[in-house]
Amino acid sequence: MAMACCVDCPKRYLMVFLGFIGLLVSIGFRTCFALVMVHVTNHTSAKRDADTLFPNCTATGTSRNLQLHIDPSRVFLFYTAFYCGTLVTQIPGGILAARYSSKWVCGLSILVSSVLFLVLPTAIQYNLPAVYVIRVLQGLAEGCSVPALNGVISEWAPKTERSRMITIAYAGAYISPAIALITTGACACYVSWSSSIYIYGGCGVVWSLVWMVCVYDNPRHHPSLGERERGLFQTDHSFNNSTDGEADIIPWRGILTSLPVYAIIVGAFCRNWISAVLLTQQPQYFKDVYHMTTAKIGFLSAVPHVLMTMVVIPGGFLVDNVISRGICSITVARRLSETLGFGLEAASLMAIAFVGDWKKAFGLFCAGVGFSGFAISGYQVNPLDLAPKYASVVTGLSRLGMLGSILSTLIAYFARDVVTNADVATAWKRLFIIAASIHFGGVIFYAVFASGQRQPWSGSPSTLSVSIPQPVANDDDVDDETTRLLRRRLRHRRPHLLDADSYEYGSTTRFFNTI
């Protein structure tokens, strides 16, 4: 009985849970490394304030602590190296996953990145130039993981559960920075400067092995799929919808000349720019300007990410309901989501540039980053509105928004490098003004050019969801009658099917693409 129950356990839930943990760990690599570098960077001219949140740090002043005598601006180049590597393998990673195995591409990419992460403490302590090489290699490896994970989830998500499965899996990416910041700050205070790196690297190795052993590319290949779950996929036609060997002609001219597509790319660019600010620059800002301890920085930097996660999911369902009830069109809903989310975040960043109190800055970060969760209902789901058939292509182009992270960290390097410690507050003021201005520009561009309508180059709507085998024509009257009835049935049911597709493709919580 126990064995039967185990065999009949829903394997798709295990896949979703492992996807959640995988994003939690892999996205955590970036945040963990950023806070560790803030911790080990030496500041001889700044006196730290007393930490009431994490008093009596036991690692301070011991051999478990590390202080590097390097300019903090140099650290930003480590982040740039990682983002450059990630940008290179975004599209090749998706191609490899589609051609070979999404499961293996995802598992091996995180495994390689985890092993490299475990080597970082040695490189940080003894050979800083090697850190650049490791970060580039990590970026190259991790660039394949998200496209491959998308491939696995798309195969295992029945239409009736697609919303909750994708929402749960990708929630790991949104909550990851908060957990990594708190964990890294506490470990640096009470364990050692490098302990969080070993924790995350070890978790990544374990996760990769479990993933590669327990997860299969699709339900068809799972040897112990339960009868109830097998019946669900057969009813959902997931066993029959394989697109292996299918080669559609992609309308590149239509895509590359579409202003709504460029609106999505601009949205992704701005999101990645601000994401780099929050993950790599916000901790350094708290240390440079307010001289906080690493543990306190980790806690304060984590709260805004928690608030954003709390807004993303209910915000998505809110937008879905607004669209489904006909309160406004999909185009208006996408534009309002983007304007509300990124507009308030841009205003908060602009205000942070002119405040001189950490409590006010912290409150503005919470408000801006929290409300930015509404923007996920804008540009990130938009590819499915424009062209459901070519959503993966448009999403791949939106991944070029990673250039925002690269430019953000490069500008932070130059802005921080040209000033002395006495003028560091001025440098941060300029950085926040630049980030806010770019964000405002992106909001305006999206509000003008974004669309929620299916584009002319997206293909025939009637071919998106209906696949009916054509009978072989012959002279038999029975076969002729069957052909006529099938065609009549297809014409009768098509409006219903298209309405269902329109609702599914307009649903925010069914599609997250930029991490």
XYZ file of C-alpha atoms in Angstrom:
515
model
C 0.000 0.000 0.000
C 2.789 2.437 0.928
C 4.649 1.645 -2.270
C 1.491 2.134 -4.317
C 0.851 5.509 -2.703
C 4.426 6.551 -3.364
C 4.223 5.506 -7.003
C 0.935 7.392 -7.399
C 2.322 10.634 -5.904
C 1.967 13.576 -8.315
C 5.377 13.866 -9.977
C 4.532 17.294 -11.388
C 4.386 18.729 -7.862
C 7.850 17.366 -7.134
C 9.111 19.036 -10.303
C 7.562 22.370 -9.319
C 9.000 22.165 -5.815
C 12.472 21.396 -7.150
C 12.114 24.252 -9.650
C 11.282 26.610 -6.779
C 14.341 25.463 -4.804
C 16.574 25.627 -7.871
C 15.715 29.265 -8.562
C 15.982 30.037 -4.861
C 19.558 28.732 -4.823
C 20.822 29.862 -8.246
C 19.517 33.441 -7.978
C 20.852 33.455 -4.424
C 24.391 32.971 -5.776
C 24.361 36.532 -7.130
C 23.073 38.144 -3.941
C 25.306 36.094 -1.670
C 28.438 37.018 -3.606
C 27.479 40.714 -3.697
C 27.035 40.970 0.076
C 30.184 38.955 0.774
C 32.197 41.400 -1.342
C 30.641 44.338 0.508
C 31.695 42.697 3.755
C 35.320 41.995 2.842
C 35.982 45.335 1.146
C 38.057 47.473 3.497
C 36.955 50.942 4.600
C 39.656 52.561 6.690
C 38.144 56.038 6.775
C 34.646 55.161 7.894
C 33.568 54.448 11.427
C 30.697 52.009 11.602
C 27.533 52.785 13.511
C 26.446 50.528 16.350
C 24.295 47.642 15.165
C 21.236 47.133 17.332
C 19.757 44.445 15.082
C 22.765 42.091 15.198
C 24.896 42.996 18.222
C 28.091 41.241 19.322
C 29.195 39.748 16.004
C 31.477 36.896 17.021
C 33.407 36.750 13.727
C 34.539 40.386 13.836
C 38.249 40.780 14.535
C 38.978 37.050 14.321
C 40.572 34.769 11.737
C 37.061 34.010 10.502
C 36.832 37.522 9.119
C 38.537 38.953 6.018
C 39.337 42.498 4.930
C 40.659 43.168 1.430
C 42.532 46.377 0.727
C 40.917 47.104 -2.630
C 38.824 49.975 -3.902
C 35.090 49.219 -3.586
C 34.561 50.376 -7.167
C 36.620 47.439 -8.440
C 34.053 45.046 -6.998
C 31.431 46.238 -9.484
C 33.510 44.770 -12.314
C 33.028 41.316 -10.779
C 29.298 41.750 -11.284
C 29.783 43.028 -14.823
C 31.820 39.925 -15.676
C 29.010 37.666 -14.475
C 26.282 39.478 -16.406
C 28.388 39.431 -19.585
C 28.702 35.655 -19.326
C 24.978 35.281 -18.692
C 24.080 37.375 -21.724
C 26.150 35.181 -24.069
C 24.416 31.877 -23.260
C 20.764 32.978 -22.957
C 19.767 32.037 -26.505
C 22.213 29.089 -26.969
C 20.931 27.671 -23.670
C 17.372 27.668 -24.972
C 18.471 26.040 -28.229
C 20.391 23.307 -26.387
C 17.441 22.639 -24.093
C 15.028 22.373 -27.022
C 17.306 20.178 -29.128
C 18.612 17.806 -26.459
C 17.255 17.698 -22.907
C 15.907 20.572 -20.818
C 16.387 18.576 -17.639
C 20.077 17.879 -18.231
C 20.897 21.367 -19.483
C 19.277 22.915 -16.402
C 20.843 20.457 -13.940
C 24.338 20.594 -15.409
C 24.341 24.383 -15.653
C 23.544 24.783 -11.949
C 26.000 22.007 -11.052
C 28.858 23.737 -12.890
C 27.963 27.104 -11.381
C 27.780 25.568 -7.893
C 31.224 23.990 -8.166
C 32.671 27.291 -9.385
C 30.942 29.071 -6.507
C 32.671 26.756 -4.026
C 36.046 27.789 -5.472
C 35.350 31.510 -5.040
C 36.475 31.889 -1.378
C 39.974 30.671 -2.261
C 40.173 33.003 -5.247
C 38.864 35.976 -3.241
C 41.464 35.442 -0.543
C 44.525 34.638 -2.641
C 44.010 35.548 -6.314
C 41.550 38.316 -7.130
C 42.160 38.233 -10.917
C 40.907 34.638 -10.879
C 37.598 35.923 -9.508
C 36.931 37.620 -12.855
C 37.430 34.327 -14.693
C 35.227 32.393 -12.275
C 32.448 34.966 -12.487
C 32.470 34.894 -16.300
C 32.326 31.079 -16.261
C 29.500 31.175 -13.722
C 27.574 33.552 -15.935
C 28.088 31.333 -18.971
C 26.809 28.332 -17.010
C 23.828 30.030 -15.357
C 22.687 31.642 -18.593
C 21.449 28.230 -19.730
C 19.509 27.376 -16.579
C 16.401 29.555 -16.820
C 15.558 28.785 -20.486
C 16.032 25.082 -19.745
C 13.862 25.237 -16.617
C 11.157 26.938 -18.677
C 11.266 23.982 -21.054
C 10.732 21.437 -18.271
C 7.890 23.385 -16.655
C 6.084 23.872 -19.974
C 6.045 20.098 -20.488
C 4.823 19.292 -16.978
C 2.160 21.987 -16.565
C -1.385 20.898 -17.545
C -3.523 23.733 -18.854
C -5.799 23.576 -15.825
C -2.837 23.986 -13.419
C -0.477 26.135 -15.463
C -1.100 29.268 -13.435
C -0.351 27.848 -10.010
C 2.614 25.732 -11.154
C 4.456 28.594 -12.863
C 3.607 30.990 -10.039
C 4.960 28.628 -7.375
C 8.119 27.731 -9.293
C 9.103 31.299 -10.135
C 8.268 32.594 -6.679
C 11.657 31.114 -5.746
C 13.380 33.723 -7.933
C 11.578 36.640 -6.311
C 12.054 35.595 -2.685
C 15.631 34.400 -3.277
C 17.417 37.780 -2.773
C 15.713 38.287 0.596
C 16.738 34.880 1.927
C 20.279 35.186 0.558
C 20.766 38.670 2.052
C 19.620 37.642 5.526
C 21.571 34.370 5.455
C 24.779 35.962 4.190
C 24.607 38.850 6.661
C 24.017 36.586 9.655
C 26.730 34.119 8.573
C 29.281 36.911 8.111
C 28.461 38.146 11.610
C 28.346 34.902 13.566
C 30.102 32.193 11.503
C 32.678 33.407 8.960
C 32.937 35.645 5.918
C 32.895 32.703 3.488
C 30.427 30.362 5.196
C 27.418 31.515 3.173
C 29.280 30.796 -0.080
C 29.935 27.224 1.016
C 26.319 26.829 2.147
C 24.898 28.032 -1.163
C 27.465 26.180 -3.260
C 26.812 22.949 -1.388
C 23.051 23.357 -1.717
C 23.499 23.938 -5.439
C 25.469 20.706 -5.880
C 22.914 18.684 -3.894
C 20.008 20.250 -5.761
C 21.584 19.506 -9.154
C 22.062 15.841 -8.336
C 18.517 15.452 -6.975
C 17.112 17.277 -10.008
C 18.946 15.108 -12.534
C 17.915 11.899 -10.746
C 14.272 12.688 -9.941
C 13.083 14.903 -12.794
C 12.258 13.855 -16.353
C 11.951 16.049 -19.425
C 8.228 15.349 -19.796
C 5.508 13.036 -18.428
C 5.870 10.658 -21.375
C 9.361 9.670 -20.251
C 8.610 9.140 -16.545
C 8.715 5.410 -15.753
C 6.664 5.551 -12.534
C 3.979 8.113 -13.346
C 0.855 7.359 -11.325
C -2.330 6.273 -13.057
C -4.306 9.324 -11.931
C -1.572 11.691 -13.110
C -1.172 9.809 -16.376
C -4.897 10.132 -16.937
C -4.685 13.874 -16.294
C -2.016 14.358 -18.958
C -3.889 12.151 -21.428
C -7.061 14.162 -20.888
C -5.027 17.349 -21.282
C -3.486 15.897 -24.492
C 0.006 16.563 -23.089
C 1.141 13.192 -24.450
C 0.126 14.152 -27.952
C 1.319 17.729 -28.199
C 4.974 17.070 -28.740
C 6.557 19.468 -31.195
C 9.633 17.376 -31.876
C 10.845 17.972 -35.397
C 8.451 20.860 -35.949
C 10.117 23.682 -37.815
C 8.012 26.821 -38.185
C 9.149 29.791 -40.187
C 9.712 32.628 -37.726
C 8.487 36.023 -38.997
C 11.691 37.847 -38.119
C 10.878 40.920 -40.194
C 7.564 41.407 -38.433
C 9.083 40.845 -35.013
C 12.079 43.110 -35.494
C 9.963 45.964 -36.882
C 7.299 45.757 -34.165
C 7.224 48.674 -31.705
C 5.296 46.623 -29.092
C 8.168 44.114 -29.131
C 10.662 46.912 -28.532
C 8.463 48.122 -25.676
C 8.938 44.708 -24.038
C 12.701 44.820 -24.611
C 12.881 48.315 -23.081
C 10.867 47.094 -20.081
C 13.253 44.172 -19.603
C 16.259 46.499 -19.972
C 14.976 48.824 -17.232
C 14.064 45.900 -14.977
C 17.547 44.421 -15.284
C 19.158 47.818 -14.668
C 17.248 48.278 -11.404
C 17.723 44.637 -10.445
C 21.497 45.166 -10.630
C 21.105 48.289 -8.483
C 19.205 46.345 -5.825
C 21.357 43.202 -5.797
C 24.841 44.642 -6.247
C 24.721 48.362 -5.414
C 22.153 48.800 -2.663
C 24.255 46.891 -0.064
C 27.339 48.937 -0.992
C 25.272 52.139 -0.713
C 24.262 51.336 2.871
C 27.879 50.634 3.762
C 29.399 53.632 1.965
C 26.909 56.255 3.109
C 25.584 54.968 6.442
C 28.534 52.750 7.524
C 26.360 49.795 8.521
C 27.507 46.314 9.449
C 27.043 43.484 6.964
C 24.332 41.763 9.009
C 22.245 44.929 9.225
C 22.743 45.631 5.524
C 21.536 42.133 4.692
C 18.370 42.526 6.756
C 17.467 46.002 5.475
C 18.168 45.041 1.851
C 16.015 41.914 2.150
C 12.767 43.546 3.277
C 11.976 45.272 -0.081
C 12.306 41.944 -1.924
C 9.882 40.289 0.502
C 7.365 43.072 -0.118
C 7.745 42.730 -3.887
C 7.100 38.985 -3.672
C 3.954 39.705 -1.668
C 2.733 42.055 -4.428
C 3.659 39.976 -7.516
C 1.180 37.109 -7.091
C -1.963 38.987 -5.903
C -1.136 41.783 -8.342
C -1.139 39.280 -11.187
C -4.506 37.853 -10.213
C -5.891 41.394 -9.841
C -4.876 42.285 -13.396
C -6.279 38.969 -14.665
C -9.651 39.741 -13.084
C -9.683 43.280 -14.463
C -9.113 41.893 -17.968
C -11.517 38.942 -17.710
C -14.351 41.162 -16.414
C -13.909 43.592 -19.268
C -13.120 46.557 -17.021
C -10.357 47.542 -19.427
C -8.573 46.124 -22.443
C -5.429 44.017 -22.243
C -3.418 46.913 -23.686
C -4.624 49.344 -21.017
C -4.069 46.763 -18.266
C -0.462 46.116 -19.347
C 0.331 49.825 -19.610
C -1.235 50.626 -16.235
C 0.644 47.773 -14.551
C 3.966 48.965 -15.931
C 3.277 52.628 -15.144
C 2.167 51.937 -11.589
C 4.947 49.475 -10.791
C 7.999 51.007 -12.441
C 6.741 54.601 -12.207
C 6.535 54.468 -8.408
C 9.869 52.640 -8.234
C 11.523 55.343 -10.362
C 10.027 58.075 -8.156
C 11.339 56.316 -5.045
C 14.851 56.024 -6.481
C 14.830 59.708 -7.388
C 13.758 60.595 -3.843
C 16.483 58.374 -2.323
C 19.087 60.503 -4.131
C 18.069 63.495 -2.016
C 17.551 61.987 1.446
C 20.242 61.855 4.098
C 18.680 59.485 6.607
C 18.889 55.718 6.349
C 15.379 55.209 7.723
C 13.880 57.388 4.992
C 15.993 55.659 2.347
C 14.910 52.266 3.671
C 11.238 53.279 3.576
C 11.572 54.511 0.004
C 13.276 51.284 -1.064
C 10.413 49.294 0.499
C 7.739 51.363 -1.219
C 9.398 51.473 -4.628
C 10.546 47.863 -4.851
C 7.310 46.588 -3.322
C 5.084 48.343 -5.850
C 7.360 47.249 -8.706
C 5.734 43.835 -8.336
C 2.788 45.218 -10.323
C 5.059 45.745 -13.341
C 5.473 41.974 -13.641
C 1.894 42.034 -14.941
C 3.065 44.327 -17.736
C 6.104 43.612 -19.861
C 6.833 40.089 -18.615
C 3.555 38.535 -19.709
C 3.219 40.745 -22.806
C 4.882 38.324 -25.312
C 1.928 35.959 -24.990
C -0.444 38.808 -25.824
C 1.407 39.762 -28.995
C 2.137 36.336 -30.451
C 1.339 33.159 -28.488
C 2.924 31.023 -31.189
C 6.186 32.976 -31.118
C 6.191 33.975 -27.443
C 9.451 32.105 -26.841
C 11.124 34.074 -29.640
C 9.962 37.424 -28.260
C 10.973 36.309 -24.777
C 14.430 35.413 -26.070
C 14.788 38.897 -27.503
C 13.669 40.399 -24.192
C 16.530 38.567 -22.512
C 18.772 41.067 -24.279
C 17.619 43.342 -21.473
C 20.498 41.811 -19.531
C 22.490 44.643 -21.127
C 20.832 46.831 -18.499
C 22.605 44.909 -15.716
C 25.932 45.176 -17.534
C 25.670 48.925 -18.102
C 24.364 49.516 -14.581
C 27.361 47.873 -12.943
C 29.804 49.533 -15.350
C 28.428 52.999 -14.612
C 28.540 52.230 -10.892
C 32.225 51.337 -11.287
C 33.124 54.574 -13.057
C 30.986 56.770 -10.791
C 32.469 55.250 -7.647
C 36.016 55.107 -9.001
C 36.408 58.817 -9.766
C 35.472 60.094 -6.292
C 37.228 60.048 -2.941
C 35.656 58.690 0.215
C 34.673 62.254 1.147
C 32.594 62.584 -2.030
C 31.083 59.090 -2.028
C 27.597 60.359 -1.105
C 27.635 62.566 -4.214
C 28.540 59.571 -6.389
C 25.593 57.597 -5.047
C 23.285 60.569 -5.604
C 24.308 60.624 -9.278
C 23.816 56.876 -9.624
C 20.281 56.988 -8.238
C 19.375 59.960 -10.449
C 20.656 58.083 -13.519
C 18.753 54.915 -12.568
C 15.530 56.828 -11.891
C 15.808 58.779 -15.151
C 16.289 55.597 -17.198
C 13.361 54.015 -15.388
C 11.116 57.007 -16.131
C 12.164 56.865 -19.788
C 11.299 53.180 -19.959
C 7.884 53.792 -18.393
C 7.080 56.480 -20.972
C 8.254 54.321 -23.900
C 6.172 51.352 -22.732
C 3.102 53.509 -22.061
C 3.233 54.872 -25.622
C 4.169 51.809 -27.686
C 3.065 48.720 -25.710
C 0.110 46.694 -26.963
C -1.974 43.814 -25.703
C -3.348 42.931 -29.136
C -2.259 39.954 -31.197
C 0.053 41.210 -33.916
C -0.497 40.672 -37.679
C 2.736 38.668 -37.954
C 1.755 36.284 -35.128
C 0.166 33.713 -37.429
C -3.383 32.492 -37.957
C -5.283 32.361 -34.632
C -7.123 29.259 -35.759
C -3.914 27.238 -35.807
C -2.782 28.047 -32.272
C -4.722 25.480 -30.296
C -6.720 23.312 -32.688
C -5.057 20.290 -34.232
C -7.507 17.871 -35.907
C -6.200 15.095 -38.132
C -7.731 15.231 -41.613
C -9.408 12.070 -42.829
C -8.055 10.408 -45.942
C -10.261 11.341 -48.882
C -11.836 8.526 -50.916
C -14.993 7.728 -52.775
C -16.754 6.164 -49.817
C -19.919 8.088 -48.890
C -19.372 7.331 -45.209
C -15.907 8.878 -45.279
C -17.250 11.935 -47.126
C -19.912 12.376 -44.475
C -17.306 12.005 -41.711
C -15.126 14.660 -43.328
C -18.073 17.052 -43.623
C -19.091 16.540 -39.971
C -15.546 17.036 -38.700
C -15.234 20.306 -40.583
C -18.612 21.474 -39.301
C -17.605 20.571 -35.730
C -14.320 22.444 -36.076
C -16.086 25.591 -37.345
C -18.618 25.373 -34.523
C -16.077 24.963 -31.711
C -13.371 27.348 -32.923
C -14.768 30.545 -31.290
C -14.939 28.806 -27.943
C -11.385 27.543 -28.260
C -10.073 30.933 -29.312
C -11.799 32.601 -26.370
C -10.141 30.134 -24.019
C -6.775 30.779 -25.578
C -7.240 34.515 -25.357
C -7.925 34.257 -21.680
C -4.999 31.945 -21.078
C -2.541 34.066 -23.017
C -3.791 37.201 -21.321
C -3.231 35.722 -17.893
C -0.386 37.338 -16.028
C 0.355 34.562 -13.583
C 0.930 32.061 -16.373
C 4.125 33.557 -17.704
C 7.258 34.844 -16.014
C 10.271 35.224 -18.263
C 12.893 37.628 -16.966
C 15.185 36.673 -14.084
